C-alpha positions as a LaTeX table, in Angstrom:
\begin{tabular}{lrrr}
\hline
Residue & $x$ (\AA) & $y$ (\AA) & $z$ (\AA) \\
\hline
Met1 & 69.41 & 9.58 & 10.52 \\
Lys2 & 69.30 & 8.23 & 6.97 \\
Ile3 & 67.62 & 5.04 & 8.17 \\
Ile4 & 65.02 & 7.04 & 10.09 \\
Ser5 & 64.36 & 9.20 & 7.01 \\
Ile6 & 63.83 & 6.14 & 4.83 \\
Ile7 & 61.40 & 4.61 & 7.34 \\
Tyr8 & 59.47 & 7.92 & 7.59 \\
Ser9 & 59.23 & 8.11 & 3.78 \\
Leu10 & 57.97 & 4.56 & 3.55 \\
Ala11 & 55.37 & 5.35 & 6.19 \\
Leu12 & 54.15 & 8.33 & 4.19 \\
Ile13 & 53.88 & 6.19 & 1.08 \\
Ala14 & 51.99 & 3.49 & 2.95 \\
Leu15 & 49.62 & 5.92 & 4.68 \\
Pro16 & 47.20 & 6.51 & 1.78 \\
Phe17 & 46.90 & 2.79 & 1.19 \\
Gly18 & 46.11 & 2.30 & 4.85 \\
Leu19 & 43.37 & 4.92 & 4.64 \\
Val20 & 41.85 & 3.25 & 1.60 \\
Ser21 & 41.89 & $-0.08$ & 3.39 \\
Cys22 & 40.08 & 1.42 & 6.39 \\
Glu23 & 37.46 & 3.02 & 4.14 \\
Lys24 & 36.79 & $-0.27$ & 2.39 \\
Gln25 & 36.51 & $-1.99$ & 5.72 \\
Ser26 & 34.08 & 0.70 & 6.90 \\
Glu27 & 31.96 & 0.28 & 3.78 \\
Ala28 & 31.90 & $-3.48$ & 4.28 \\
Asp29 & 30.70 & $-3.01$ & 7.84 \\
Ser30 & 27.66 & $-0.95$ & 6.85 \\
Leu31 & 25.02 & $-0.88$ & 4.15 \\
Glu32 & 22.03 & 1.24 & 3.16 \\
Leu33 & 18.72 & 0.27 & 1.55 \\
Leu34 & 15.94 & 2.47 & 0.19 \\
Asn35 & 12.38 & 1.22 & 0.65 \\
Val36 & 9.96 & 3.12 & $-1.61$ \\
Ser37 & 6.51 & 2.58 & $-0.16$ \\
Tyr38 & 3.03 & 4.08 & $-0.10$ \\
Asp39 & 1.42 & 6.45 & 2.37 \\
Pro40 & 0.03 & 4.41 & 5.32 \\
Thr41 & 3.08 & 2.16 & 5.90 \\
Arg42 & 5.31 & 4.75 & 7.57 \\
Glu43 & 4.80 & 3.54 & 11.13 \\
Leu44 & 4.96 & $-0.14$ & 10.22 \\
Tyr45 & 8.31 & 0.15 & 8.46 \\
Gln46 & 9.79 & 2.47 & 11.07 \\
Asp47 & 9.39 & $-0.36$ & 13.57 \\
Tyr48 & 10.15 & $-3.17$ & 11.14 \\
Asn49 & 13.40 & $-1.54$ & 10.04 \\
Lys50 & 14.70 & $-1.65$ & 13.62 \\
Val51 & 13.82 & $-5.34$ & 13.95 \\
Phe52 & 15.36 & $-6.18$ & 10.61 \\
Ala53 & 18.56 & $-4.23$ & 11.32 \\
Gln54 & 19.06 & $-6.30$ & 14.49 \\
His55 & 18.39 & $-9.50$ & 12.54 \\
Trp56 & 20.82 & $-8.55$ & 9.76 \\
Leu57 & 23.57 & $-7.57$ & 12.21 \\
Ala58 & 23.23 & $-10.85$ & 14.07 \\
Lys59 & 23.24 & $-12.82$ & 10.83 \\
Thr60 & 26.05 & $-11.04$ & 8.97 \\
Gly61 & 27.87 & $-8.77$ & 11.43 \\
Gln62 & 26.98 & $-5.86$ & 9.18 \\
Asn63 & 25.17 & $-2.70$ & 10.19 \\
Ile64 & 22.34 & $-1.69$ & 7.90 \\
Thr65 & 20.32 & 1.50 & 7.54 \\
Ile66 & 16.97 & 1.46 & 5.78 \\
Asn67 & 15.76 & 4.76 & 4.37 \\
Gln68 & 12.06 & 5.24 & 3.66 \\
Ser69 & 10.17 & 7.10 & 0.97 \\
His70 & 6.38 & 7.45 & 1.18 \\
Gly71 & 3.63 & 8.94 & $-0.97$ \\
Gly72 & 0.71 & 7.97 & $-3.17$ \\
Ala73 & 1.47 & 4.57 & $-4.72$ \\
Gly74 & 1.04 & 5.79 & $-8.29$ \\
Lys75 & 3.36 & 8.73 & $-7.69$ \\
Gln76 & 5.91 & 6.47 & $-5.99$ \\
Ala77 & 5.91 & 4.07 & $-8.93$ \\
Arg78 & 6.45 & 6.98 & $-11.31$ \\
Ala79 & 9.36 & 8.21 & $-9.18$ \\
Val80 & 11.10 & 4.82 & $-9.47$ \\
Ile81 & 10.48 & 4.76 & $-13.22$ \\
Asp82 & 11.97 & 8.24 & $-13.44$ \\
Gly83 & 15.11 & 7.19 & $-11.61$ \\
Leu84 & 14.55 & 7.04 & $-7.84$ \\
Lys85 & 17.04 & 4.35 & $-6.76$ \\
Ala86 & 14.74 & 2.09 & $-4.77$ \\
Asp87 & 16.26 & $-1.17$ & $-3.56$ \\
Val88 & 12.81 & $-2.50$ & $-2.68$ \\
Val89 & 9.31 & $-1.29$ & $-3.43$ \\
Thr90 & 6.42 & $-2.05$ & $-1.06$ \\
Leu91 & 3.44 & $-0.54$ & $-2.83$ \\
Ala92 & $-0.33$ & $-0.53$ & $-2.41$ \\
Leu93 & $-1.13$ & $-2.69$ & $-5.42$ \\
Ala94 & 0.55 & $-5.10$ & $-7.79$ \\
Tyr95 & $-0.29$ & $-3.10$ & $-10.90$ \\
Asp96 & 2.06 & $-0.25$ & $-10.01$ \\
Ile97 & 4.91 & $-2.73$ & $-9.53$ \\
Asp98 & 4.08 & $-4.35$ & $-12.88$ \\
Val99 & 4.40 & $-0.96$ & $-14.53$ \\
Ile100 & 7.84 & $-0.40$ & $-13.00$ \\
Ala101 & 8.99 & $-3.79$ & $-14.30$ \\
Glu102 & 7.58 & $-3.09$ & $-17.75$ \\
Lys103 & 8.94 & 0.44 & $-18.08$ \\
Thr104 & 12.39 & $-0.08$ & $-16.58$ \\
Gly105 & 13.39 & $-3.75$ & $-16.78$ \\
Leu106 & 14.96 & $-3.35$ & $-13.33$ \\
Phe107 & 13.46 & $-6.66$ & $-12.16$ \\
Pro108 & 11.68 & $-9.56$ & $-13.89$ \\
Ala109 & 8.02 & $-9.50$ & $-14.89$ \\
Asn110 & 7.36 & $-12.63$ & $-12.81$ \\
Trp111 & 8.33 & $-10.83$ & $-9.59$ \\
Gln112 & 5.18 & $-12.00$ & $-7.78$ \\
Ser113 & 6.35 & $-15.61$ & $-7.94$ \\
Arg114 & 9.50 & $-14.91$ & $-5.94$ \\
Leu115 & 7.89 & $-14.62$ & $-2.50$ \\
Pro116 & 5.03 & $-16.48$ & $-0.77$ \\
His117 & 1.40 & $-15.41$ & $-1.14$ \\
Asn118 & 2.12 & $-13.70$ & $-4.48$ \\
Ser119 & 4.58 & $-11.38$ & $-2.75$ \\
Thr120 & 1.87 & $-10.12$ & $-0.40$ \\
Pro121 & 3.09 & $-10.45$ & 3.22 \\
Tyr122 & 0.05 & $-8.60$ & 4.59 \\
Ser123 & $-3.37$ & $-7.48$ & 3.43 \\
Ser124 & $-6.05$ & $-5.01$ & 4.41 \\
Thr125 & $-9.51$ & $-3.89$ & 3.37 \\
Ile126 & $-11.51$ & $-0.67$ & 3.00 \\
Val127 & $-13.67$ & 0.58 & 5.88 \\
Phe128 & $-15.36$ & 3.83 & 6.86 \\
Leu129 & $-14.02$ & 6.23 & 9.47 \\
Val130 & $-16.70$ & 8.53 & 10.93 \\
Arg131 & $-17.04$ & 11.06 & 13.74 \\
Lys132 & $-17.81$ & 9.73 & 17.21 \\
Gly133 & $-21.45$ & 8.69 & 17.52 \\
Asn134 & $-21.75$ & 8.43 & 13.73 \\
Pro135 & $-23.98$ & 11.55 & 13.55 \\
Lys136 & $-24.82$ & 11.03 & 9.88 \\
Glu137 & $-25.82$ & 7.37 & 10.51 \\
Ile138 & $-23.53$ & 5.96 & 7.85 \\
Lys139 & $-23.78$ & 2.17 & 7.88 \\
Asp140 & $-23.06$ & 0.97 & 4.35 \\
Trp141 & $-21.95$ & 2.13 & 0.91 \\
Asp142 & $-25.37$ & 3.36 & $-0.17$ \\
Asp143 & $-25.40$ & 5.82 & 2.75 \\
Leu144 & $-22.46$ & 7.64 & 1.16 \\
Ile145 & $-24.67$ & 9.13 & $-1.53$ \\
Lys146 & $-27.34$ & 10.50 & 0.78 \\
Pro147 & $-27.96$ & 14.25 & 0.51 \\
Gly148 & $-25.55$ & 16.36 & 2.51 \\
Ile149 & $-22.90$ & 13.63 & 3.02 \\
Glu150 & $-19.30$ & 14.62 & 2.26 \\
Val151 & $-16.95$ & 11.73 & 1.49 \\
Ile152 & $-13.17$ & 11.98 & 1.75 \\
Thr153 & $-11.08$ & 9.75 & $-0.52$ \\
Pro154 & $-7.83$ & 10.44 & $-2.37$ \\
Asn155 & $-7.33$ & 10.63 & $-6.13$ \\
Pro156 & $-7.32$ & 7.25 & $-7.93$ \\
Lys157 & $-4.91$ & 8.67 & $-10.51$ \\
Thr158 & $-2.17$ & 9.03 & $-7.89$ \\
Ser159 & $-3.17$ & 6.85 & $-4.93$ \\
Gly160 & $-3.31$ & 3.08 & $-4.76$ \\
Gly161 & $-5.60$ & 3.26 & $-1.73$ \\
Ala162 & $-8.01$ & 5.42 & $-3.72$ \\
Arg163 & $-8.19$ & 2.78 & $-6.43$ \\
Trp164 & $-9.05$ & 0.16 & $-3.81$ \\
Asn165 & $-11.75$ & 2.55 & $-2.47$ \\
Tyr166 & $-13.23$ & 3.07 & $-5.91$ \\
Leu167 & $-13.27$ & $-0.63$ & $-6.79$ \\
Ala168 & $-14.74$ & $-1.57$ & $-3.41$ \\
Ala169 & $-17.64$ & 0.81 & $-4.05$ \\
Trp170 & $-18.10$ & $-0.56$ & $-7.58$ \\
Gly171 & $-18.11$ & $-4.14$ & $-6.29$ \\
Tyr172 & $-20.67$ & $-3.27$ & $-3.64$ \\
Glu173 & $-23.11$ & $-1.99$ & $-6.24$ \\
Leu174 & $-22.47$ & $-4.95$ & $-8.53$ \\
Asn175 & $-23.25$ & $-7.29$ & $-5.66$ \\
Arg176 & $-26.39$ & $-5.34$ & $-4.80$ \\
Gln177 & $-27.61$ & $-5.52$ & $-8.40$ \\
Leu178 & $-26.66$ & $-9.14$ & $-9.06$ \\
Gly179 & $-27.28$ & $-10.57$ & $-5.60$ \\
Asn180 & $-24.21$ & $-12.76$ & $-6.10$ \\
Leu181 & $-20.76$ & $-11.76$ & $-7.40$ \\
Asp182 & $-20.28$ & $-15.30$ & $-8.75$ \\
Lys183 & $-22.43$ & $-14.18$ & $-11.68$ \\
Val184 & $-19.81$ & $-11.69$ & $-12.86$ \\
Asn185 & $-17.80$ & $-14.25$ & $-14.83$ \\
Asp186 & $-20.72$ & $-16.52$ & $-15.79$ \\
Gln187 & $-21.69$ & $-16.07$ & $-19.44$ \\
Leu188 & $-25.25$ & $-17.10$ & $-18.62$ \\
Tyr189 & $-25.64$ & $-13.74$ & $-16.89$ \\
Ala190 & $-23.71$ & $-11.60$ & $-19.40$ \\
Gln191 & $-26.58$ & $-9.21$ & $-20.11$ \\
Glu192 & $-27.47$ & $-8.93$ & $-16.44$ \\
Val193 & $-23.82$ & $-8.21$ & $-15.60$ \\
Glu194 & $-23.65$ & $-5.49$ & $-18.26$ \\
Gln195 & $-26.69$ & $-3.77$ & $-16.80$ \\
Ala196 & $-25.27$ & $-4.12$ & $-13.29$ \\
Asn197 & $-22.01$ & $-2.47$ & $-14.41$ \\
Glu198 & $-24.01$ & 0.45 & $-15.77$ \\
Lys199 & $-25.69$ & 0.79 & $-12.37$ \\
Ala200 & $-22.30$ & 0.53 & $-10.67$ \\
Gln201 & $-20.89$ & 3.32 & $-12.84$ \\
Ala202 & $-23.88$ & 5.51 & $-11.98$ \\
Phe203 & $-23.40$ & 4.75 & $-8.28$ \\
Val204 & $-19.67$ & 5.55 & $-8.28$ \\
Thr205 & $-20.31$ & 8.68 & $-10.32$ \\
Glu206 & $-22.78$ & 9.87 & $-7.69$ \\
Leu207 & $-20.35$ & 8.91 & $-4.92$ \\
Phe208 & $-17.64$ & 11.16 & $-6.36$ \\
Asp209 & $-20.14$ & 13.99 & $-6.55$ \\
His210 & $-19.97$ & 13.85 & $-2.74$ \\
Val211 & $-16.15$ & 14.17 & $-2.65$ \\
Pro212 & $-15.11$ & 17.80 & $-2.03$ \\
Ile213 & $-11.32$ & 17.26 & $-2.12$ \\
Leu214 & $-9.08$ & 14.74 & $-3.88$ \\
Asp215 & $-5.78$ & 14.43 & $-2.02$ \\
Thr216 & $-2.90$ & 12.73 & $-3.81$ \\
Gly217 & $-2.43$ & 9.98 & $-1.22$ \\
Ala218 & $-4.14$ & 8.08 & 1.57 \\
Arg219 & $-2.29$ & 9.84 & 4.39 \\
Gly220 & $-3.19$ & 13.24 & 2.94 \\
Ala221 & $-6.85$ & 12.21 & 2.84 \\
Thr222 & $-6.64$ & 11.04 & 6.45 \\
Asn223 & $-5.19$ & 14.39 & 7.49 \\
Thr224 & $-7.95$ & 16.21 & 5.61 \\
Phe225 & $-10.60$ & 14.26 & 7.52 \\
Val226 & $-8.95$ & 13.95 & 10.91 \\
Gln227 & $-6.84$ & 17.09 & 11.31 \\
Arg228 & $-8.73$ & 19.57 & 9.12 \\
Glu229 & $-12.08$ & 18.02 & 10.09 \\
Ile230 & $-13.43$ & 18.14 & 6.54 \\
Gly231 & $-16.06$ & 15.59 & 5.52 \\
Asp232 & $-18.45$ & 13.22 & 7.23 \\
Val233 & $-16.77$ & 9.93 & 6.35 \\
Leu234 & $-13.32$ & 8.83 & 5.26 \\
Leu235 & $-12.88$ & 5.83 & 2.97 \\
Ala236 & $-9.79$ & 4.35 & 4.55 \\
Trp237 & $-7.42$ & 1.45 & 4.67 \\
Glu238 & $-8.44$ & $-0.58$ & 7.70 \\
Asn239 & $-5.02$ & $-0.10$ & 9.27 \\
Glu240 & $-5.18$ & 3.66 & 8.70 \\
Ala241 & $-8.58$ & 3.81 & 10.39 \\
Phe242 & $-7.30$ & 1.90 & 13.44 \\
Leu243 & $-4.22$ & 4.12 & 13.60 \\
Ser244 & $-6.34$ & 7.29 & 13.52 \\
Ile245 & $-8.40$ & 6.05 & 16.46 \\
Lys246 & $-5.26$ & 5.09 & 18.35 \\
Glu247 & $-3.83$ & 8.57 & 17.90 \\
Leu248 & $-7.01$ & 10.59 & 18.58 \\
Gly249 & $-8.95$ & 8.25 & 20.84 \\
Thr250 & $-12.30$ & 6.49 & 20.70 \\
Asp251 & $-13.98$ & 9.66 & 21.92 \\
Lys252 & $-13.27$ & 11.35 & 18.57 \\
Leu253 & $-13.70$ & 8.73 & 15.85 \\
Glu254 & $-15.13$ & 5.30 & 15.20 \\
Ile255 & $-14.95$ & 2.66 & 12.48 \\
Val256 & $-17.96$ & 1.54 & 10.47 \\
Val257 & $-17.53$ & $-1.80$ & 8.70 \\
Pro258 & $-19.57$ & $-2.04$ & 5.48 \\
Ser259 & $-21.49$ & $-5.17$ & 4.51 \\
Ile260 & $-18.97$ & $-6.00$ & 1.79 \\
Ser261 & $-15.55$ & $-4.70$ & 0.80 \\
Ile262 & $-12.51$ & $-5.59$ & $-1.24$ \\
Leu263 & $-9.49$ & $-7.65$ & $-0.20$ \\
Ala264 & $-6.71$ & $-5.09$ & $-0.56$ \\
Glu265 & $-3.37$ & $-6.79$ & $-1.23$ \\
Pro266 & $-0.28$ & $-4.58$ & $-1.06$ \\
Ser267 & 2.71 & $-6.11$ & $-2.83$ \\
Val268 & 6.48 & $-6.07$ & $-2.41$ \\
Thr269 & 9.52 & $-6.81$ & $-4.55$ \\
Val270 & 13.26 & $-6.27$ & $-4.78$ \\
Val271 & 14.41 & $-3.84$ & $-7.47$ \\
Asp272 & 17.20 & $-6.15$ & $-8.52$ \\
Asn273 & 19.36 & $-3.92$ & $-10.69$ \\
Asn274 & 19.35 & $-1.00$ & $-8.24$ \\
Ala275 & 20.21 & $-3.20$ & $-5.26$ \\
Asn276 & 22.88 & $-5.09$ & $-7.20$ \\
Asn277 & 24.55 & $-1.86$ & $-8.29$ \\
His278 & 25.71 & $-1.16$ & $-4.73$ \\
Asn279 & 26.19 & $-4.75$ & $-3.55$ \\
Ala280 & 22.93 & $-4.78$ & $-1.60$ \\
Leu281 & 20.99 & $-7.48$ & $-3.45$ \\
Ala282 & 21.32 & $-10.12$ & $-0.73$ \\
Ala283 & 20.27 & $-7.63$ & 1.93 \\
Ala284 & 17.29 & $-6.43$ & $-0.11$ \\
Gln285 & 16.13 & $-10.01$ & $-0.68$ \\
Glu286 & 16.44 & $-10.79$ & 3.02 \\
Tyr287 & 14.63 & $-7.56$ & 3.92 \\
Leu288 & 11.51 & $-8.76$ & 2.12 \\
Ser289 & 11.81 & $-12.45$ & 2.99 \\
Phe290 & 12.03 & $-11.56$ & 6.67 \\
Leu291 & 8.57 & $-9.95$ & 6.43 \\
Tyr292 & 7.21 & $-13.53$ & 6.54 \\
Ser293 & 9.08 & $-14.41$ & 9.73 \\
Pro294 & 7.10 & $-14.94$ & 12.96 \\
Ser295 & 8.47 & $-11.77$ & 14.56 \\
Ala296 & 7.64 & $-9.64$ & 11.52 \\
Gln297 & 4.17 & $-11.13$ & 11.11 \\
Lys298 & 3.46 & $-10.37$ & 14.76 \\
Leu299 & 4.62 & $-6.78$ & 14.23 \\
Ile300 & 2.47 & $-6.46$ & 11.10 \\
Ala301 & $-0.65$ & $-7.38$ & 13.08 \\
Lys302 & 0.24 & $-4.90$ & 15.81 \\
His303 & 0.28 & $-2.21$ & 13.13 \\
Tyr304 & $-3.27$ & $-3.16$ & 12.09 \\
Tyr305 & $-2.43$ & $-4.99$ & 8.88 \\
Arg306 & $-3.80$ & $-8.49$ & 8.38 \\
Pro307 & $-0.74$ & $-10.81$ & 8.36 \\
Ala308 & $-0.38$ & $-13.43$ & 5.66 \\
Leu309 & 0.44 & $-15.92$ & 8.43 \\
Pro310 & $-1.96$ & $-15.01$ & 11.25 \\
Glu311 & $-0.84$ & $-17.97$ & 13.37 \\
His312 & 2.30 & $-15.99$ & 14.21 \\
Ala313 & 0.40 & $-12.93$ & 15.47 \\
Asp314 & $-0.85$ & $-12.32$ & 18.99 \\
Pro315 & $-4.46$ & $-13.58$ & 19.20 \\
Glu316 & $-5.73$ & $-10.29$ & 20.63 \\
Asp317 & $-4.36$ & $-8.45$ & 17.59 \\
Ile318 & $-6.16$ & $-10.82$ & 15.22 \\
Glu319 & $-9.42$ & $-10.61$ & 17.17 \\
Arg320 & $-9.77$ & $-6.88$ & 16.56 \\
Phe321 & $-10.10$ & $-7.37$ & 12.80 \\
Pro322 & $-13.83$ & $-7.35$ & 11.97 \\
Gln323 & $-15.36$ & $-10.19$ & 10.00 \\
Leu324 & $-16.86$ & $-9.10$ & 6.70 \\
Ile325 & $-17.40$ & $-10.34$ & 3.17 \\
Met326 & $-14.39$ & $-9.49$ & 0.99 \\
Phe327 & $-14.10$ & $-10.04$ & $-2.76$ \\
Thr328 & $-10.87$ & $-10.12$ & $-4.76$ \\
Ile329 & $-9.99$ & $-7.93$ & $-7.67$ \\
Asp330 & $-9.47$ & $-10.97$ & $-9.92$ \\
Lys331 & $-12.97$ & $-12.27$ & $-9.19$ \\
Val332 & $-14.82$ & $-9.04$ & $-9.99$ \\
Phe333 & $-12.51$ & $-7.16$ & $-12.37$ \\
Gly334 & $-10.47$ & $-9.94$ & $-13.98$ \\
Ser335 & $-7.05$ & $-8.60$ & $-12.97$ \\
Trp336 & $-5.34$ & $-5.39$ & $-11.99$ \\
Gln337 & $-4.32$ & $-4.88$ & $-15.59$ \\
Gln338 & $-7.94$ & $-5.03$ & $-16.74$ \\
Ala339 & $-9.16$ & $-2.82$ & $-13.92$ \\
Gln340 & $-6.48$ & $-0.23$ & $-14.60$ \\
Lys341 & $-7.20$ & $-0.13$ & $-18.33$ \\
Thr342 & $-10.96$ & 0.12 & $-17.88$ \\
His343 & $-11.16$ & 2.47 & $-14.93$ \\
Phe344 & $-7.97$ & 4.43 & $-14.30$ \\
Asn345 & $-5.98$ & 4.89 & $-17.51$ \\
Asp346 & $-6.29$ & 8.23 & $-19.26$ \\
Gly347 & $-9.74$ & 8.39 & $-20.82$ \\
Gly348 & $-11.01$ & 5.55 & $-18.63$ \\
Ile349 & $-14.20$ & 5.49 & $-16.60$ \\
Phe350 & $-12.77$ & 7.50 & $-13.70$ \\
Asp351 & $-11.78$ & 10.33 & $-16.05$ \\
Gln352 & $-15.30$ & 10.29 & $-17.48$ \\
Ile353 & $-16.79$ & 10.32 & $-13.97$ \\
Tyr354 & $-14.60$ & 13.13 & $-12.70$ \\
Val355 & $-15.03$ & 15.36 & $-15.76$ \\
Lys356 & $-18.78$ & 14.85 & $-15.57$ \\
Gly357 & $-18.79$ & 15.76 & $-11.88$ \\
Ser358 & $-16.56$ & 18.80 & $-12.42$ \\
Asn359 & $-18.92$ & 20.18 & $-15.06$ \\
Lys360 & $-21.94$ & 20.17 & $-12.72$ \\
\hline
\end{tabular}
């Protein structure tokens, strides 16, 4: 009896240690990541997360769960700065990621050099989404300021997509005034460029006079146009426009491709310190690197984004992307930092435009 009692006591002593060991083993067998992204990527990452989880399990034997957070890119960046524990950010524009790096020090300032194509695994552009039959005959940017036209676009202060919309419109008018965007950075045309920028500001000011509602993000603006049926034209990410038609059908909506638009380049990076704090740095790095894999690039094209490596996509998915002239932000505005300072910072041109329009 005494021997049995001793064995039972030893078993009780050992039991908690056994439980701890099982818990540690369970933790090692699973992992979670948080991807903080912008509005229109919900469907893409829902599918990508499944593909990546299978890849990670096969590679490491570890189960992984990826949680998603979506909203206007500017608001999402602010949330990470304020403490949202993102392991990766996949935002609408590089500037918002630069601000996170600057304000928090959670990852290095040279983050764009860590992945191919300046950490841009896919791109898009800005197109017009109109009602079936295009009843208002909207064909190009200048049609947006015709009498009676209501334009739906989100708020550039909170939405990355809205900033792309705004700059695409500005670049259109610059091109119309100059006849050639190559003149923008040529000192021989400095005076002409200055006058063209004044015309562009007047054009964008008039454009926003036609905007009845400023949603905080691109998906909210899409819902305003598609679900609430407000407005005559939606300025949209190309992928968002395709997705709307897929969901509602070609009998409800159609895409109008303008003569010129901007090359919209969403960017991605690991938030090193956050990921490292729960032993997820390797997984977070792989999560973004795998976006450049053939299977991921094919999936990206299926979700209506333009893949960085189109040779990996199905040809029929590439063929549906319209051909149009696209300019880069660096070519026309110098850099995202310059564009943000001039146009979107407090007191910048957008604030002047919006206050002016609100006072009418």
